[in-house]
Each structure stands twice: as structure tokens, then as C-alpha cells.
Coordinates of C-alpha atoms in Angstrom, one line a residue:
M1 CA 28.4 10.7 20.0
K2 CA 30.7 8.5 22.1
L3 CA 29.9 4.8 22.0
K4 CA 29.8 2.4 25.0
Q5 CA 32.0 -0.6 24.9
K6 CA 30.7 -2.8 22.1
V7 CA 31.3 -5.8 20.0
P8 CA 30.4 -6.4 16.3
F9 CA 26.9 -7.8 15.9
N10 CA 25.0 -9.6 13.1
K11 CA 21.4 -9.1 14.2
V12 CA 19.0 -6.1 14.4
V13 CA 15.3 -5.9 15.3
L14 CA 12.7 -3.5 13.9
V15 CA 9.5 -2.9 15.8
S16 CA 6.1 -1.3 14.9
T17 CA 4.0 -0.9 18.0
P18 CA 0.2 -0.2 18.2
W19 CA -1.9 1.5 16.7
P20 CA -1.5 1.3 12.9
L21 CA -4.3 -0.3 10.8
Y22 CA -4.2 -4.0 11.9
S23 CA -5.2 -5.2 8.5
R24 CA -2.0 -3.9 6.9
P25 CA 1.7 -4.8 7.5
S26 CA 3.9 -1.9 8.4
I27 CA 5.5 -0.6 5.2
Q28 CA 8.0 1.3 7.2
I29 CA 9.7 -1.7 8.8
G30 CA 8.9 -3.9 5.8
T31 CA 10.8 -1.6 3.4
L32 CA 13.7 -1.1 5.8
K33 CA 14.0 -4.9 6.3
S34 CA 14.2 -5.6 2.6
Y35 CA 16.6 -2.7 1.9
L36 CA 19.0 -3.9 4.7
K37 CA 18.9 -7.5 3.5
K38 CA 19.8 -6.3 0.0
K39 CA 22.7 -4.0 1.2
M40 CA 24.0 -6.2 4.1
P41 CA 23.4 -9.9 3.1
G42 CA 25.2 -11.1 6.3
L43 CA 22.9 -9.2 8.6
K44 CA 19.9 -10.9 10.2
I45 CA 16.9 -8.6 10.5
D46 CA 13.8 -9.5 12.5
A47 CA 10.7 -7.3 12.1
H48 CA 7.8 -7.4 14.7
H49 CA 4.4 -6.0 13.6
F50 CA 3.4 -6.3 17.2
Y51 CA 0.2 -4.2 16.8
L52 CA -1.4 -7.2 15.0
K53 CA -1.0 -9.2 18.2
I54 CA -2.8 -6.5 20.2
A55 CA -5.6 -6.5 17.6
E56 CA -6.0 -10.3 17.9
T57 CA -6.0 -10.0 21.7
I58 CA -8.6 -7.3 22.2
G59 CA -10.7 -8.0 19.1
Y60 CA -10.4 -6.5 15.6
E61 CA -13.4 -4.3 15.8
R62 CA -12.4 -2.8 19.2
Y63 CA -8.8 -2.3 17.9
R64 CA -10.1 -0.6 14.7
T65 CA -12.2 1.8 16.8
I66 CA -9.3 2.8 19.0
S67 CA -6.8 3.0 16.1
E68 CA -9.0 5.5 14.3
R69 CA -8.9 8.1 17.1
T70 CA -5.5 9.6 18.1
W71 CA -6.5 10.3 21.7
L72 CA -8.0 6.9 22.3
A73 CA -4.9 5.3 21.0
E74 CA -2.4 7.4 22.8
S75 CA -4.2 7.2 26.2
I76 CA -3.8 3.5 26.7
Y77 CA -0.1 3.2 26.6
A78 CA 0.2 6.6 28.3
A79 CA -1.5 5.0 31.3
L80 CA 1.1 2.2 31.3
L81 CA 4.0 4.7 30.8
Y82 CA 2.7 7.0 33.6
P83 CA 0.5 4.9 35.9
E84 CA 0.4 7.7 38.4
R85 CA -1.5 9.8 35.9
L86 CA -4.3 7.2 35.4
T87 CA -7.1 9.5 36.7
H88 CA -6.2 12.3 34.1
I89 CA -5.6 9.9 31.3
E90 CA -8.8 7.9 31.6
K91 CA -10.8 11.1 31.3
I92 CA -9.5 11.5 27.7
F93 CA -10.3 7.9 26.9
Y94 CA -13.9 8.0 28.1
K95 CA -14.5 11.4 26.5
H96 CA -13.4 10.1 23.0
A97 CA -15.0 6.7 23.5
T98 CA -18.5 8.2 23.8
G99 CA -20.8 6.9 21.1
K100 CA -18.4 4.0 20.0
S101 CA -20.4 0.8 20.2
S102 CA -17.3 -1.4 20.5
L103 CA -16.2 0.5 23.5
R104 CA -19.5 0.8 25.3
E105 CA -19.4 -0.1 29.0
I106 CA -15.7 -0.9 28.7
S107 CA -13.4 -0.5 31.7
F108 CA -10.4 1.5 30.8
E109 CA -8.4 0.1 33.6
A110 CA -9.2 -3.5 32.6
L111 CA -8.4 -2.7 29.0
T112 CA -5.0 -1.3 29.9
K113 CA -4.2 -4.3 32.1
Q114 CA -5.1 -6.7 29.3
I115 CA -2.9 -4.8 26.9
Q116 CA -0.1 -4.6 29.4
K117 CA -0.1 -8.3 29.9
V118 CA 0.3 -9.2 26.2
S119 CA 2.9 -6.4 25.8
E120 CA 5.0 -7.7 28.7
T121 CA 4.7 -11.2 27.4
F122 CA 6.1 -10.0 24.0
I123 CA 8.9 -8.0 25.7
H124 CA 10.0 -10.9 27.9
T125 CA 9.9 -13.6 25.1
I126 CA 12.3 -11.7 22.8
D127 CA 16.0 -12.2 23.2
W128 CA 16.8 -8.4 23.0
G129 CA 20.3 -9.2 24.2
G130 CA 21.0 -11.0 21.0
Y131 CA 20.5 -7.8 18.9
G132 CA 23.0 -5.0 18.5
L133 CA 20.4 -2.4 17.5
A134 CA 16.6 -2.0 17.9
G135 CA 14.7 0.3 15.6
F136 CA 11.2 1.7 16.4
S137 CA 9.0 3.1 13.7
I138 CA 6.9 5.8 15.3
C139 CA 4.1 7.5 13.3
L140 CA 0.7 9.0 14.3
C141 CA -1.0 7.1 17.2
Q142 CA 2.3 5.2 18.1
L143 CA 4.1 7.7 20.3
T144 CA 3.1 6.5 23.8
A145 CA 3.2 2.8 22.8
A146 CA 6.7 3.1 21.3
L147 CA 8.0 5.1 24.3
Y148 CA 6.6 2.4 26.7
F149 CA 8.3 -0.4 24.8
I150 CA 11.6 1.4 24.6
R151 CA 11.6 2.2 28.3
Q152 CA 10.8 -1.4 29.3
V153 CA 13.3 -2.9 26.9
K154 CA 16.1 -0.6 27.9
K155 CA 15.4 -1.2 31.6
H156 CA 16.4 -4.9 31.1
F157 CA 19.0 -4.4 28.3
P158 CA 20.7 -1.0 29.0
N159 CA 23.4 -1.6 26.3
L160 CA 21.0 -2.2 23.5
F161 CA 21.3 0.7 20.9
I162 CA 17.9 2.2 20.4
V163 CA 17.0 4.1 17.2
V164 CA 13.7 5.9 16.5
G165 CA 12.3 7.2 13.3
G166 CA 9.1 8.0 11.5
S167 CA 6.8 10.9 11.0
M168 CA 6.5 11.7 14.7
F169 CA 10.2 12.6 14.8
T170 CA 10.8 15.4 12.4
A171 CA 13.5 17.9 13.4
D172 CA 11.2 20.1 15.6
A173 CA 9.8 17.1 17.5
T174 CA 13.3 16.0 18.6
R175 CA 13.9 19.1 20.8
N176 CA 14.7 17.8 24.3
L177 CA 13.8 14.3 23.3
F178 CA 17.1 12.8 24.5
K179 CA 16.9 14.7 27.9
I180 CA 13.4 13.4 28.6
F181 CA 13.9 9.9 27.2
P182 CA 17.6 9.0 27.6
E183 CA 16.7 5.5 26.6
I184 CA 16.8 6.7 23.0
D185 CA 20.3 6.8 21.5
V186 CA 19.6 8.4 18.1
A187 CA 16.7 9.6 16.0
I188 CA 16.5 9.4 12.2
N189 CA 15.3 12.5 10.4
G190 CA 13.5 11.6 7.2
E191 CA 13.6 8.3 5.4
G192 CA 15.7 5.7 7.1
E193 CA 17.4 3.4 4.5
L194 CA 20.7 5.3 4.1
P195 CA 21.1 6.7 7.6
L196 CA 20.2 3.4 9.3
S197 CA 22.5 1.3 7.1
R198 CA 25.4 3.7 7.7
L199 CA 24.7 3.8 11.4
I200 CA 24.8 -0.1 11.5
A201 CA 28.2 0.0 9.6
Y202 CA 29.6 2.4 12.2
L203 CA 28.3 0.3 15.1
N204 CA 29.8 -2.8 13.6
D205 CA 33.3 -1.2 13.1
P206 CA 35.4 -2.2 16.1
M207 CA 37.7 0.8 15.5
C208 CA 34.8 3.3 15.7
K209 CA 34.7 4.8 19.2
K210 CA 32.5 7.7 18.3
I211 CA 29.8 8.2 15.7
P212 CA 30.8 11.1 13.4
P213 CA 28.1 13.6 12.2
V214 CA 25.9 11.7 9.8
K215 CA 23.3 13.2 7.6
G216 CA 19.8 12.1 8.6
I217 CA 20.9 11.1 12.1
I218 CA 20.0 13.3 15.2
T219 CA 21.9 12.7 18.4
A220 CA 21.7 14.3 21.8
E221 CA 24.5 16.7 20.8
S222 CA 23.0 17.7 17.5
A223 CA 19.5 18.0 18.7
G224 CA 20.4 21.1 20.7
K225 CA 21.8 22.9 17.7
R226 CA 19.8 25.5 15.9
T227 CA 20.9 24.4 12.4
P228 CA 18.2 22.4 10.6
A229 CA 18.6 18.6 10.6
A230 CA 19.7 17.3 7.3
F231 CA 18.2 14.5 5.2
D232 CA 20.1 11.6 3.7
Q233 CA 17.7 10.0 1.2
I234 CA 17.9 7.7 -1.8
N235 CA 18.2 9.6 -5.1
E236 CA 16.5 6.9 -7.2
L237 CA 13.7 4.8 -5.9
S238 CA 14.9 2.1 -8.3
D239 CA 17.4 1.2 -5.5
L240 CA 14.5 -0.1 -3.5
V241 CA 13.2 -3.7 -3.6
P242 CA 9.7 -4.9 -2.6
P243 CA 8.9 -4.7 1.1
D244 CA 9.4 -7.8 3.2
Y245 CA 6.2 -8.7 5.1
D246 CA 7.2 -12.3 6.0
D247 CA 7.1 -11.6 9.8
Y248 CA 3.6 -10.1 9.6
F249 CA 2.2 -13.1 7.8
E250 CA 3.9 -15.6 10.1
L251 CA 2.2 -13.9 13.0
L252 CA -1.1 -13.9 11.3
Q253 CA -0.9 -17.6 10.4
S254 CA -0.2 -18.4 14.1
F255 CA -3.8 -17.2 14.9
G256 CA -6.8 -19.5 14.9
P257 CA -8.9 -19.9 11.7
E258 CA -11.6 -17.6 13.1
K259 CA -9.1 -14.8 13.5
T260 CA -7.3 -15.0 10.1
F261 CA -8.1 -12.6 7.2
F262 CA -6.7 -11.4 3.9
P263 CA -4.6 -8.3 4.6
T264 CA -4.2 -5.3 2.5
L265 CA -0.6 -4.9 1.3
P266 CA 0.9 -1.4 1.5
M267 CA 3.1 -0.4 -1.4
E268 CA 4.7 2.9 -2.5
I269 CA 5.1 4.3 -6.0
S270 CA 6.6 7.6 -4.9
R271 CA 7.9 9.7 -2.0
G272 CA 7.1 13.3 -1.2
C273 CA 4.5 15.5 -2.9
W274 CA 4.8 17.0 -6.4
W275 CA 2.4 19.8 -5.5
R276 CA 4.8 20.8 -2.7
R277 CA 7.2 22.4 -5.1
K278 CA 8.6 25.9 -5.2
Q279 CA 5.9 28.3 -6.3
E280 CA 7.0 31.7 -7.4
G281 CA 5.7 34.5 -5.1
K282 CA 4.5 32.1 -2.5
K283 CA 5.6 32.4 1.1
F284 CA 5.2 28.7 1.6
T285 CA 4.7 25.6 -0.7
G286 CA 2.2 22.8 -0.7
C287 CA -1.1 22.8 1.1
A288 CA -1.3 25.2 4.0
F289 CA -2.6 22.6 6.5
C290 CA -0.3 19.7 5.6
N291 CA 2.7 18.4 7.5
L292 CA 2.9 15.0 5.9
N293 CA 5.9 15.8 3.7
L294 CA 8.3 17.1 6.3
Q295 CA 10.4 13.9 6.1
W296 CA 11.0 14.2 2.4
D297 CA 13.1 16.6 0.3
G298 CA 11.5 16.9 -3.2
Y299 CA 9.5 14.3 -5.0
R300 CA 10.7 11.0 -6.5
S301 CA 8.8 8.2 -8.1
K302 CA 9.5 4.7 -9.4
N303 CA 9.4 3.9 -13.1
P304 CA 6.2 2.1 -14.3
A305 CA 7.9 -1.2 -15.0
Q306 CA 9.3 -1.4 -11.5
V307 CA 5.8 -0.6 -10.0
V308 CA 4.2 -3.3 -12.1
S309 CA 6.8 -5.8 -11.2
E310 CA 6.6 -5.1 -7.5
I311 CA 2.8 -5.3 -7.2
D312 CA 3.0 -8.6 -9.1
H313 CA 5.7 -9.9 -6.8
I314 CA 4.1 -9.0 -3.5
T315 CA 0.6 -10.2 -4.4
T316 CA 1.9 -13.5 -5.7
K317 CA 4.2 -14.0 -2.7
Y318 CA 1.6 -13.3 -0.1
K319 CA -1.5 -14.5 -2.1
T320 CA -3.7 -11.5 -1.5
L321 CA -5.0 -9.0 -4.0
S322 CA -5.8 -5.9 -1.9
V323 CA -3.1 -3.2 -2.3
A324 CA -3.0 0.3 -0.7
F325 CA -0.7 2.8 -2.3
T326 CA 0.8 4.8 0.6
D327 CA 1.9 7.7 -1.5
N328 CA 0.9 11.2 -0.3
L329 CA 0.1 11.8 -4.0
L330 CA 0.2 9.4 -6.9
P331 CA 2.4 10.5 -9.8
L332 CA 0.2 12.0 -12.5
K333 CA 2.6 11.9 -15.5
T334 CA 3.2 8.1 -15.3
S335 CA -0.1 7.0 -13.9
R336 CA -1.6 5.8 -17.2
N337 CA 1.5 3.7 -18.0
I338 CA 1.6 2.3 -14.4
F339 CA -2.1 1.3 -14.3
N340 CA -2.2 0.0 -17.9
G341 CA 0.7 -2.3 -16.8
I342 CA -1.1 -3.4 -13.7
E343 CA -4.3 -4.2 -15.7
K344 CA -2.2 -6.4 -18.1
L345 CA -1.1 -8.6 -15.1
G346 CA -4.6 -10.1 -15.3
K347 CA -5.2 -10.1 -11.6
D348 CA -8.5 -9.0 -9.9
F349 CA -7.0 -6.3 -7.7
R350 CA -8.7 -4.1 -5.1
L351 CA -6.6 -0.9 -5.0
F352 CA -6.6 2.3 -3.0
G353 CA -4.6 5.5 -3.7
E354 CA -4.5 9.2 -3.0
I355 CA -4.9 11.5 -6.0
R356 CA -5.2 15.2 -6.9
A357 CA -8.5 16.8 -8.0
T358 CA -6.9 17.6 -11.4
T359 CA -6.6 13.9 -12.3
P360 CA -8.2 13.6 -15.8
E361 CA -11.1 11.3 -16.5
P362 CA -9.1 9.0 -18.8
V363 CA -6.5 8.4 -16.1
L364 CA -9.3 7.6 -13.6
K365 CA -10.9 5.2 -16.0
T366 CA -7.5 3.5 -16.5
M367 CA -7.1 3.2 -12.7
K368 CA -10.6 1.7 -12.4
T369 CA -9.8 -0.9 -15.1
A370 CA -6.7 -1.9 -13.2
G371 CA -8.7 -2.4 -10.0
M372 CA -8.8 0.9 -8.2
Q373 CA -11.8 0.6 -5.9
E374 CA -11.3 3.6 -3.6
V375 CA -9.5 7.0 -3.8
Q376 CA -8.9 9.8 -1.5
I377 CA -8.8 13.1 -3.3
G378 CA -7.4 16.3 -2.0
I379 CA -10.7 18.1 -2.2
E380 CA -10.8 19.8 1.2
A381 CA -13.2 22.6 0.3
L382 CA -16.1 23.5 -2.0
S383 CA -15.3 27.2 -2.0
T384 CA -12.7 28.5 -4.4
G385 CA -11.9 31.4 -2.1
L386 CA -11.2 28.9 0.7
L387 CA -9.2 26.7 -1.6
K388 CA -6.9 29.7 -2.3
K389 CA -6.4 30.2 1.5
L390 CA -5.6 26.4 1.7
N391 CA -3.1 26.9 -1.2
K392 CA -4.6 23.9 -3.0
G393 CA -4.1 25.3 -6.5
T394 CA -7.6 24.0 -7.5
T395 CA -11.1 25.4 -7.9
T396 CA -14.5 24.2 -6.8
I397 CA -15.5 23.2 -10.3
Q398 CA -12.5 21.0 -10.6
N399 CA -13.4 19.4 -7.3
I400 CA -17.0 18.8 -8.4
E401 CA -15.8 17.4 -11.7
I402 CA -13.6 14.7 -10.1
M403 CA -16.4 13.8 -7.7
K404 CA -18.6 13.3 -10.8
Y405 CA -15.9 11.2 -12.5
C406 CA -15.8 8.9 -9.4
E407 CA -19.6 8.5 -9.6
M408 CA -19.3 7.7 -13.3
T409 CA -16.5 5.2 -12.9
G410 CA -17.8 3.5 -9.8
I411 CA -14.7 4.4 -7.7
E412 CA -15.5 5.1 -4.1
N413 CA -14.6 8.7 -3.2
S414 CA -13.5 8.9 0.5
S415 CA -12.4 12.5 0.5
N416 CA -12.7 15.2 3.1
L417 CA -14.2 18.6 3.6
I418 CA -12.3 20.7 6.1
L419 CA -14.2 22.8 8.6
Y420 CA -12.9 25.6 10.9
F421 CA -9.8 26.5 8.9
P422 CA -8.4 29.6 10.5
G423 CA -9.1 32.7 8.5
S424 CA -12.1 31.3 6.7
D425 CA -15.0 33.7 6.7
Q426 CA -18.7 34.1 6.0
T427 CA -18.1 34.4 2.3
D428 CA -16.4 31.0 2.3
V429 CA -19.2 29.4 4.3
D430 CA -21.9 31.0 2.0
E431 CA -20.1 29.7 -1.1
T432 CA -19.8 26.3 0.4
L433 CA -23.5 26.1 1.3
R434 CA -24.5 27.2 -2.2
N435 CA -22.2 24.7 -3.9
L436 CA -23.3 21.8 -1.7
D437 CA -26.7 22.0 -3.4
F438 CA -25.1 20.9 -6.6
V439 CA -23.2 17.8 -5.3
L440 CA -26.0 16.1 -3.3
C441 CA -26.1 13.6 -6.2
F442 CA -22.6 12.4 -5.5
R443 CA -21.0 10.4 -2.6
P444 CA -20.8 12.6 0.5
L445 CA -17.5 14.1 1.6
K446 CA -16.3 13.3 5.1
M447 CA -16.5 16.2 7.6
V448 CA -13.2 16.8 9.3
H449 CA -12.3 19.6 11.7
F450 CA -9.0 21.4 11.0
W451 CA -6.2 20.4 13.3
L452 CA -2.9 22.2 13.5
G453 CA 0.1 20.0 12.5
L454 CA 3.6 20.6 13.8
G455 CA 5.7 22.1 10.9
S456 CA 2.7 22.8 8.6
P457 CA 2.7 26.2 6.9
V458 CA -0.1 27.4 9.2
W459 CA 2.2 26.4 12.2
Q460 CA 5.2 28.1 10.6
Y461 CA 3.4 31.3 9.7
P462 CA 0.6 31.6 12.3
E463 CA 0.3 35.4 11.8
T464 CA -0.6 34.9 8.1
F465 CA -3.7 32.9 9.2
G466 CA -4.7 35.2 12.0
L467 CA -3.3 33.0 14.8
N468 CA -2.0 34.7 18.0
S469 CA 0.1 31.8 19.2
V470 CA 0.7 28.1 18.7
F471 CA 1.4 25.5 21.4
N472 CA 1.1 21.8 22.2
H473 CA -2.5 20.4 22.2
R474 CA -3.8 20.4 25.8
N475 CA -4.6 16.7 25.7
Y476 CA -0.8 16.0 25.7
G477 CA -0.8 17.8 29.1
L478 CA -3.1 15.2 30.5
L479 CA -1.2 12.3 28.9
F480 CA 2.3 13.4 29.9
P481 CA 3.7 14.9 33.1
P482 CA 4.0 18.7 33.2
D483 CA 7.8 18.7 32.7
V484 CA 7.5 16.5 29.6
F485 CA 4.6 18.5 28.2
K486 CA 6.5 21.7 28.5
A487 CA 9.8 20.4 27.1
M488 CA 8.5 18.4 24.1
C489 CA 7.1 19.6 20.8
F490 CA 4.3 17.3 19.8
T491 CA 2.9 16.7 16.3
I492 CA -0.7 17.8 17.1
Q493 CA -0.7 21.5 18.1
S494 CA -3.3 24.0 19.2
Y495 CA -3.6 27.7 18.9
R496 CA -5.2 30.9 20.0
G497 CA -7.1 32.6 17.2
D498 CA -10.6 32.5 15.8
L499 CA -11.7 28.9 16.7
G500 CA -14.8 30.1 18.5
L501 CA -15.9 32.1 15.5
Q502 CA -15.1 29.2 13.1
R503 CA -17.3 26.9 15.1
K504 CA -20.2 29.3 14.9
L505 CA -19.7 30.1 11.2
W506 CA -19.5 26.4 10.0
R507 CA -22.5 25.2 12.0
P508 CA -24.9 25.3 9.0
V509 CA -22.4 23.5 6.9
K510 CA -22.2 20.7 9.5
K511 CA -26.0 20.4 9.4
K512 CA -26.1 20.2 5.7
L513 CA -23.3 17.6 5.5
N514 CA -25.2 15.4 7.9
A515 CA -28.4 15.8 5.8
W516 CA -26.4 15.0 2.6
K517 CA -25.0 11.7 4.1
K518 CA -28.5 10.7 5.2
S519 CA -30.2 11.5 1.9
Y520 CA -27.5 9.8 -0.2
G521 CA -28.0 6.6 1.8
E522 CA -31.7 6.7 1.5
L523 CA -31.6 7.4 -2.3
H524 CA -29.2 4.4 -2.8
K525 CA -31.4 1.9 -1.1
G526 CA -32.7 -1.0 -3.1
P527 CA -31.2 -3.7 -5.2
R528 CA -30.6 -1.6 -8.3
H529 CA -28.4 1.1 -6.6
E530 CA -29.4 3.7 -9.3
K531 CA -27.4 6.9 -9.7
I532 CA -29.1 9.9 -8.2
L533 CA -28.6 12.1 -11.3
S534 CA -28.2 10.2 -14.5
F535 CA -28.9 10.3 -18.2
R536 CA -29.6 7.9 -21.1
D537 CA -28.6 8.9 -24.6
G538 CA -31.0 8.5 -27.5
R539 CA -28.6 9.6 -30.2
N540 CA -30.4 12.8 -31.0
F541 CA -31.9 13.3 -27.5
I542 CA -31.1 12.5 -23.9
I543 CA -33.3 11.8 -20.9
I544 CA -32.0 13.0 -17.6
R545 CA -33.4 11.3 -14.4
Q546 CA -33.2 13.2 -11.2
K547 CA -34.0 11.2 -8.0
R548 CA -35.5 13.1 -5.1
L549 CA -35.9 12.2 -1.4
N550 CA -39.6 11.4 -0.6
S551 CA -40.7 12.4 -4.0
R552 CA -41.1 10.9 -7.5
P553 CA -38.0 11.4 -9.7
L554 CA -37.9 14.3 -12.2
T555 CA -37.1 13.6 -15.8
H556 CA -35.9 16.0 -18.4
R557 CA -35.5 15.5 -22.2
L558 CA -32.9 17.5 -24.1
E559 CA -33.1 17.4 -27.9
G560 CA -30.8 18.4 -30.7
T561 CA -28.5 21.3 -29.8
S562 CA -29.6 21.2 -26.2
R563 CA -28.3 17.6 -26.0
A564 CA -25.1 18.5 -27.8
I565 CA -24.3 21.4 -25.4
Y566 CA -25.0 19.3 -22.3
L567 CA -22.8 16.5 -23.5
F568 CA -20.0 18.9 -24.6
C569 CA -20.0 20.2 -20.9
M570 CA -19.5 16.7 -19.5
Q571 CA -16.0 18.2 -19.0
H572 CA -16.0 21.7 -17.6
R573 CA -16.1 24.3 -20.4
S574 CA -15.8 28.0 -20.5
L575 CA -18.6 30.0 -22.1
K576 CA -16.1 31.1 -24.7
R577 CA -15.4 27.5 -25.7
I578 CA -19.1 26.7 -25.7
L579 CA -20.0 29.6 -28.0
A580 CA -17.1 28.7 -30.3
R581 CA -18.3 25.1 -30.5
F582 CA -21.8 26.2 -31.5
P583 CA -21.3 29.3 -33.7
S584 CA -24.7 29.0 -35.5
V585 CA -26.6 29.5 -32.2
A586 CA -27.1 33.0 -30.8
A587 CA -25.1 33.6 -27.6
D588 CA -28.1 34.9 -25.6
R589 CA -30.0 31.6 -26.4
I590 CA -27.1 29.5 -25.3
E591 CA -26.7 31.5 -22.1
A592 CA -30.4 31.2 -21.4
F593 CA -30.2 27.4 -21.8
L594 CA -27.2 27.2 -19.4
K595 CA -29.1 29.4 -16.9
I596 CA -32.0 26.9 -16.9
M597 CA -29.7 24.0 -16.5
V598 CA -28.0 25.6 -13.5
N599 CA -31.3 26.6 -11.9
K600 CA -32.5 23.0 -12.1
K601 CA -29.2 21.8 -10.6
L602 CA -28.4 19.8 -13.8
M603 CA -25.3 21.9 -14.4
F604 CA -22.8 23.7 -12.1
Q605 CA -21.5 27.2 -12.9
E606 CA -18.4 28.9 -11.6
N607 CA -17.8 32.3 -13.1
D608 CA -18.1 31.7 -16.9
T609 CA -17.4 28.0 -16.7
Y610 CA -20.0 25.2 -16.8
L611 CA -20.1 21.5 -15.9
S612 CA -22.9 19.0 -16.6
L613 CA -23.6 17.0 -13.5
A614 CA -25.6 13.9 -14.7
V615 CA -23.7 10.7 -15.2
P616 CA -24.4 7.9 -17.7
A617 CA -27.1 5.6 -16.2
N618 CA -26.2 2.1 -15.1
P619 CA -27.6 -0.1 -17.9
Q620 CA -29.1 -2.5 -15.3
G621 CA -30.8 0.2 -13.4
S622 CA -32.0 3.0 -15.7
T623 CA -35.7 2.0 -15.9
S624 CA -38.5 2.5 -13.5
T625 CA -41.8 0.7 -12.8
S626 CA -43.6 4.0 -13.2
T627 CA -43.0 6.7 -15.7
P628 CA -42.8 10.2 -14.1
P629 CA -43.7 13.3 -16.1
T630 CA -40.9 14.4 -18.5
H631 CA -39.9 18.0 -18.8
R632 CA -38.9 18.9 -22.4
I633 CA -36.2 21.5 -22.4
N634 CA -35.3 22.7 -25.9
L635 CA -34.6 26.3 -26.7
F636 CA -33.2 25.6 -30.1

């Protein structure tokens, strides 16, 4: 790539445009800033978390609503990028704004003008000419906003070197990018620390007239080649230092007192996904629907001491205690050491992280003690047949077990249940419906409709999942002009296949999920917030309390061996292990007891494996003003 006439520079600017979560600084530009400061001490780096200014301008609740819906977010700056397409674009906005109270009776045109005004003010108050390079982090919901800013800035500063990176620009998405948006000079494929620092070194070298081929950097010349774009990533995450969020907090502190808040600090422990490893005999690796790890090669994690030191550093520096781990999957092997170390810091943290369904109960308890308030678990399905199609490597009983552990520990479980996955059938739906009856005592899963991600295994091997063809989502055809829509490859894809059948198949599941959400809310009303299915242990007997909607609770008493078997199955156990644990009891009597427990929805059975569902009662809320009848169950 030939370079225009240039002079060495000592300033770069990093920008994150709307619509990330406003309550968190951008970890992408925060991490890049801290890394560049460490490697290039003489370089001045400014970072603009501009989306926070937009949130302050239009109101935090309205911003949150928009940022949670891709098509709401992308439509606003698309209207500024292509004003001639306003009629098409506002249809998308109004369609997806339906039912959102914060957007009720809003004028799309007035909203875009308000956002345009504050955006232009930002653009015109920055001395872009003083920078040698501007980097834009572009992830989900940021595409049209970033393109708008890049086009406006380049219009006034044509010699400014523009770099883009982020999850929206994996190799497939860069096809024809430079032809359609010539304002962009290069794109970074994968993580940006090494490629960006090397690029800055080349641009600062007066003798360099042409950027040589650099791993991790895509140019207009290399984008047209068929060879896959290479990564250039850090081997050891110990090379990283805590992210620099100074610019975000300076902007926040400039707001009035009524608009300030305590942000959540993003932090990473690892990069990549350890489940997305090579699996013998598998056509693809990782979860079939996932395209979150296309920017990584392999899995790397920080050592526990580094994690503990970093979380202590950033929470002390910024004086806030909420931390969200941005890992696609927290490391399992070192988690206990990490969270034991965090607990020893003696800070009252509020933590969030993403974990796998196979996370053991002791690890979850350690996380809770350290301050883990909420987790997202890769549950996705309550049908083992469907889990195999998703390539999750887990079973339904493991999913239900981790849901129970969350209920036991008091960690909020904000996990998803995927509907409409291509290739799912009536057997998967029937199994899901049956198994839902056993989890109504736990926090409801969030209903999400399958969407096809660019680069995911389903997208790469559509025929394996019964898809006839894959192509850009039609909404991009309304947001972008026809020539751009045809030339670009967008991260949200669509397909021809069995979507109509899937919608019909999953209708009863949708109905049941809505009823689950309603009943869970009703049963948790009141000051005591009692568990729906709980037990109290009396040393040689246990009393199980089963709350019901619009009915008195049921209670069951298990004595002696019945109690022992139930408690033994607090962790899922095979029938073989149960029989071995209680050799003095006849197998047919044990099986009869287990069958009763399953029929009463007090235990869950998958094949010859059993799991007790009741959780220990909250000591403050285990009694009732009236005593319902007790069912004594004792076959021994």
C-alpha cells in the first residue's frame, strides 16, 4: 500500500461511536490506549467514548432501548449517512420501536436531527488535523455510526489515516469495503494491539513509502485476494496492562449531577473460547450458531495473580465496584484461584461473567463469595437432541443442574433459550416442552430467535443444517443503497430454509416460556422472596416445600433412606451410582422411589441419570403462617 506524502506524528485518536452500553467504557479502545502507551511512551493517545455523550443528550433510558436492538441502532445513523433513503429507513425504526415505552410517540426525523447536531458538534470541535491516525472500533450496532463519522471526518481532513477494527470487520466482511468506503485506509483483522502498533511505526518512519504486507492488516490490495487474512495476536496476555478509561470518566464528570452514575468497568480475563477447540471427527468446532470468536486464534488467559491485581487497580483508580468480564467464556481451570484472590481483596464487588453449563457448584460458590451477581450460561436448549445439533457438548440435565446451582447460590441467571434453530424438529420441541415442566421453579430463560451470523458454522456449512442459500439480511437492503447492499457482506445474515416450519413448531414453546416468566414473577412476590421449590433438613428427615400458582403450597417429608437418596442426587447421579451407594436397598424399591420423585417434579430424569431439584430454603423465609398438608413419602 503506497502512502501519501506524510510527516512523522506523535498523536493518535481512538473513537468508539454509538451504540454500545452507555454505562460501560469501551474496553476495545481502553485496552488499545493502555497498550500503546506502554509500548510507545512518546505517543499521545486520545480516546473518545462518544456514545456516552449521545446517551446523555437523548436520555439514558431512550439510549438503552435503542442500543438493545440492532435495527433501531443502525437505522439512526443510516438516515444520516444516506438521507435520501429516509423513507425506507424510518420504516425499520418504527417497526422495531413498537411496544417500547421510551420510544412511544417519538419522531424519527426529530431524533436523527438531535443526534446529528451533537455528532457534528463533536466532529467540529476535535482537531483531527493534529492526529496522524484515527482508529475506529466497530462492533455490533456501531456500523452505520462509525461509517458516518469516518465519512464526515475524512471530508474535512482527507490526509488523516483511517483504521477500522472490531468484530464487524472479520475477513469476509472486508470484501469490497475499500471500494465502497474509500475513506478507510486499512482494516485490522483480529485483535489490534500488535498490528496497530506496527502500523504506527511504519507511518512514523520517514523512509517508509509503502506499507509492506503486515499480519493482521487488510488493505485494499489484500482484501481482493482469496487467501485468508492472517492474525497477529499477543502470545501471552501478561503483556497487557489494565485498560485506560480516563477519557470516559472525564466525559462523565463533565455532566451535571443529575446525569452522573457509577459505571460498570469492563475487564477481560481471557480471549477466545476454550470450547472452540479442535474436536476429532467434527466438521466444525465450537457452537454451531456462534460467530463471536472469528477474531481470535485459539484460547489464552491471564494468570490469576494478574487478574486479581488488575481488578484491584481499576476499581481503586475509578472508585467503582461493578465489573463485567467481557470474556466469551471464563477459564474453568483457574477460576477458583482467580475468584478466591478477588474475594481476599475485601471489596464488595458486583461482578458479571459468561460461563459454561459444566461449571461445578464449588466454583460457582467461590464466584458468588467473590461478588458474582449475574452470569450468562451457554444453555441455549433444554433438549439434548437439539444440544447435539448446536454442538454444545452438554446435556439437558447439566443445563438444569447449573440453573439449580444459580438458584441455590443466589446468582442471577440471565441465560437464553434459542428458538427456530434450522434443522430442529418435532422431537426437539416435544422434549423441550416436557423438560420445561421441571424448571418452572428456577429463573426463566430468555427467549431468543436464532439469527444467522456471518462466519458461523451454520453459515459456513449451510447444507449441513438444511439451508438452501445464505445472504445478507434484507434490512440492510433498506439501510444501504442497492450497490452497497450487493457488494458488502454484513454480519447479520439471512437464509432460505425451514424458517416457516420452525416458527410453527416452536409456537407452543413460546407460549410456555411466557407463562413461565409470569408465574415465576407471581410466585416471588412478597417481602420474603421464598424459593419456589425448597427443602429444610431435619437431620434424619427433610421437608420439601413446593409453591404453586393460585394454590396452597405442597409439602413432602422424606425420611431415612429416602432423604439420603434425595440428598445424594443434589448432584446428578446415574442409577448405577445410586444403587452402588445404597447396596442394602433392593434396586426395584429405589427405582420406584425415583419414579415417584420424577412424577411429582421433585427430581429430573434423563435416561438413567437423576437430579434432585429442590434447593436449601432461605433461613429467613422457610416458614409459613399456615401449615399445608404434608405428604409423607417413604418406601424404605
